[in-house]
């Protein structure tokens, strides 16, 4: 909003100061460069406004943590000790000594892989079931009560059952991810489909779109904002569930890494792992939000 | 008799629980090819329901709609609708909105390039070709309605149905768009059925004005021929005795004989 004003100001100031003394080329150069420099300064300012406050808060928290945990007999390590203890893990995330003795990169990528499988299946099944429930009154009457009950079951409660069914850790973990993240996707998709304005349905009817075209050209784009809300909640939940599930199933994965560190009393490693889990959860959420922004361009407006 | 579009003994009742409301009763109307017919009435009289029945979006309880002597009871591009609130799909560009219908209607009769040219031709007709890559949220209300008209025209409908197409626009934009529709009607010779609640609009645009009584059980109260030659010029008509007489007749019908009763 303020950009044009700044530009105008810059030109207004630049021309009178240069034109009397110097030749034409200089006059045209100055106003061109001035706004650009201003732009960078402005961008830097905006970035600083966003980055500086959280950094200050973080530094204060670290200081507080350091002061509290520095005393002898403290049960948790202070940040300085965490860094010292985990320096090798931080600097070399790619080592692989076989078994579960691997760098953090491998643990995280194993967890992410499980999430990717489980969440992809949940997205496909969730959108399909959500469409069915949103579109058909009978499907809603039949399935909705069931969904409302099933979605309240905590993710880990499914784990023993899926272990019994699959008899293997990997598919069980993927199933837990799936069953955790599928409900918000189903419910939000159904709401989105139900909320498609009658006008769009009328347009489709007049144009005589067939059901498949109606699905791809009207339903999905019209419900996209809702679907992405579901997908975003889903990715958060699946990242919550995977850490817990991996603690129980063992093997390579950030969840088991944390559990293993606890068993070996490597508290600093736990703290480092939690830091990574948090960052990755945040990045996953941002990814889906960014995707939503691209895909629903124009839909959310209006 | 050789009517192009025939509304034959249409009754419409809505049933909700035990309550049954009769909205339309005994609607008979024949429209000739190339004719511009307006339906006017107070709000709530069921004129939009009537248009939806012709469009096939709502079923008649009894009676039916005949287009070229064949019954039509489901929606189709032969009766394209320009909706009151434009109903453009916000995730598609102006071009894509028009193309959606064109691709379906001319899937087998026109090549890809021909369809593209046809979309652009229709956007040109409504002077919206310049905004082809814009999304509905980026253009004004009048422009959206122009695109809505282009979308309907591009389906080459046998009857063009206009559902209060200018109702949501400001007076100046409305006048501008009315002129455009008149010019299009002149140029293409479409058969048009328009719903309106604006007396001047009805007289200016129509060959015949169908006046509806108040609901429930709305009927056709009177049909008025508008004996004005085309092309019509808004400014010249302002003092034209025939125009003023028509206007007077419609106003009398609406405000004296069928005054709107506030039912609430």
CSV table of N, CA and C in Angstrom, one decimal, chain B residues 5 10 14 28 40-41 78 83 95 102 106 115 148 154-155 160 209 214-215 219-220 223 227 235 239 260:
chain,number,residue,atom,x,y,z
B,5,UNK,N,-42.0,-22.5,-28.3
B,5,UNK,CA,-42.0,-22.9,-26.9
B,5,UNK,C,-43.4,-22.8,-26.4
B,10,UNK,N,-49.3,-25.6,-16.8
B,10,UNK,CA,-48.4,-25.9,-15.7
B,10,UNK,C,-48.9,-25.5,-14.3
B,14,UNK,N,-45.6,-27.0,-3.9
B,14,UNK,CA,-44.5,-27.5,-3.0
B,14,UNK,C,-45.1,-28.2,-1.8
B,28,UNK,N,-50.4,-21.1,-19.0
B,28,UNK,CA,-50.4,-21.4,-20.4
B,28,UNK,C,-49.7,-20.3,-21.1
B,40,UNK,N,-43.3,-10.6,-15.6
B,40,UNK,CA,-43.1,-9.6,-14.5
B,40,UNK,C,-44.1,-9.9,-13.5
B,41,UNK,N,-43.7,-9.6,-12.2
B,41,UNK,CA,-44.7,-9.9,-11.1
B,41,UNK,C,-43.9,-9.5,-9.8
B,78,UNK,N,-30.1,-26.5,-24.6
B,78,UNK,CA,-31.0,-25.9,-25.6
B,78,UNK,C,-31.8,-24.8,-24.9
B,83,UNK,N,-28.1,-16.7,-15.0
B,83,UNK,CA,-28.6,-16.7,-13.6
B,83,UNK,C,-28.5,-15.3,-13.1
B,95,UNK,N,-12.5,-17.2,-19.8
B,95,UNK,CA,-12.5,-18.1,-20.9
B,95,UNK,C,-12.9,-19.5,-20.6
B,102,UNK,N,-19.2,-24.9,-23.9
B,102,UNK,CA,-18.9,-25.1,-25.4
B,102,UNK,C,-18.3,-26.5,-25.6
B,106,UNK,N,-20.5,-28.9,-28.1
B,106,UNK,CA,-19.9,-29.1,-29.4
B,106,UNK,C,-18.8,-30.1,-29.4
B,115,UNK,N,-13.7,-24.8,-31.4
B,115,UNK,CA,-14.3,-24.5,-30.2
B,115,UNK,C,-13.7,-23.3,-29.5
B,148,UNK,N,-21.6,-14.3,-18.1
B,148,UNK,CA,-22.8,-15.2,-17.9
B,148,UNK,C,-23.6,-15.3,-19.2
B,154,UNK,N,-23.1,-19.1,-26.0
B,154,UNK,CA,-22.1,-20.0,-26.6
B,154,UNK,C,-22.7,-21.4,-26.8
B,155,UNK,N,-23.7,-21.7,-26.0
B,155,UNK,CA,-24.3,-23.1,-26.1
B,155,UNK,C,-25.3,-23.1,-27.2
B,160,UNK,N,-33.2,-18.7,-24.8
B,160,UNK,CA,-32.3,-18.1,-23.8
B,160,UNK,C,-33.2,-17.7,-22.6
B,209,UNK,N,-45.3,-8.8,-22.7
B,209,UNK,CA,-45.0,-8.8,-21.3
B,209,UNK,C,-46.1,-9.7,-20.6
B,214,UNK,N,-50.4,-12.2,-7.9
B,214,UNK,CA,-49.6,-12.5,-6.7
B,214,UNK,C,-49.9,-13.9,-6.3
B,215,UNK,N,-48.9,-14.5,-5.7
B,215,UNK,CA,-49.0,-15.9,-5.2
B,215,UNK,C,-49.7,-15.9,-3.8
B,219,UNK,N,-51.2,-16.9,-11.2
B,219,UNK,CA,-51.6,-17.2,-12.6
B,219,UNK,C,-51.1,-16.1,-13.5
B,220,UNK,N,-51.3,-16.3,-14.8
B,220,UNK,CA,-51.0,-15.2,-15.7
B,220,UNK,C,-52.2,-14.3,-15.7
B,223,UNK,N,-51.5,-10.5,-20.6
B,223,UNK,CA,-50.4,-10.5,-21.5
B,223,UNK,C,-50.5,-9.2,-22.3
B,227,UNK,N,-46.1,-2.7,-28.8
B,227,UNK,CA,-46.1,-2.4,-30.3
B,227,UNK,C,-45.0,-1.4,-30.7
B,235,UNK,N,-33.5,6.7,-25.2
B,235,UNK,CA,-33.8,8.1,-25.1
B,235,UNK,C,-35.1,8.5,-25.8
B,239,UNK,N,-40.3,9.6,-24.5
B,239,UNK,CA,-41.4,10.5,-24.8
B,239,UNK,C,-42.4,9.8,-25.7
B,260,UNK,N,-49.0,-5.6,-4.2
B,260,UNK,CA,-48.2,-6.6,-3.4
B,260,UNK,C,-48.7,-6.6,-2.0
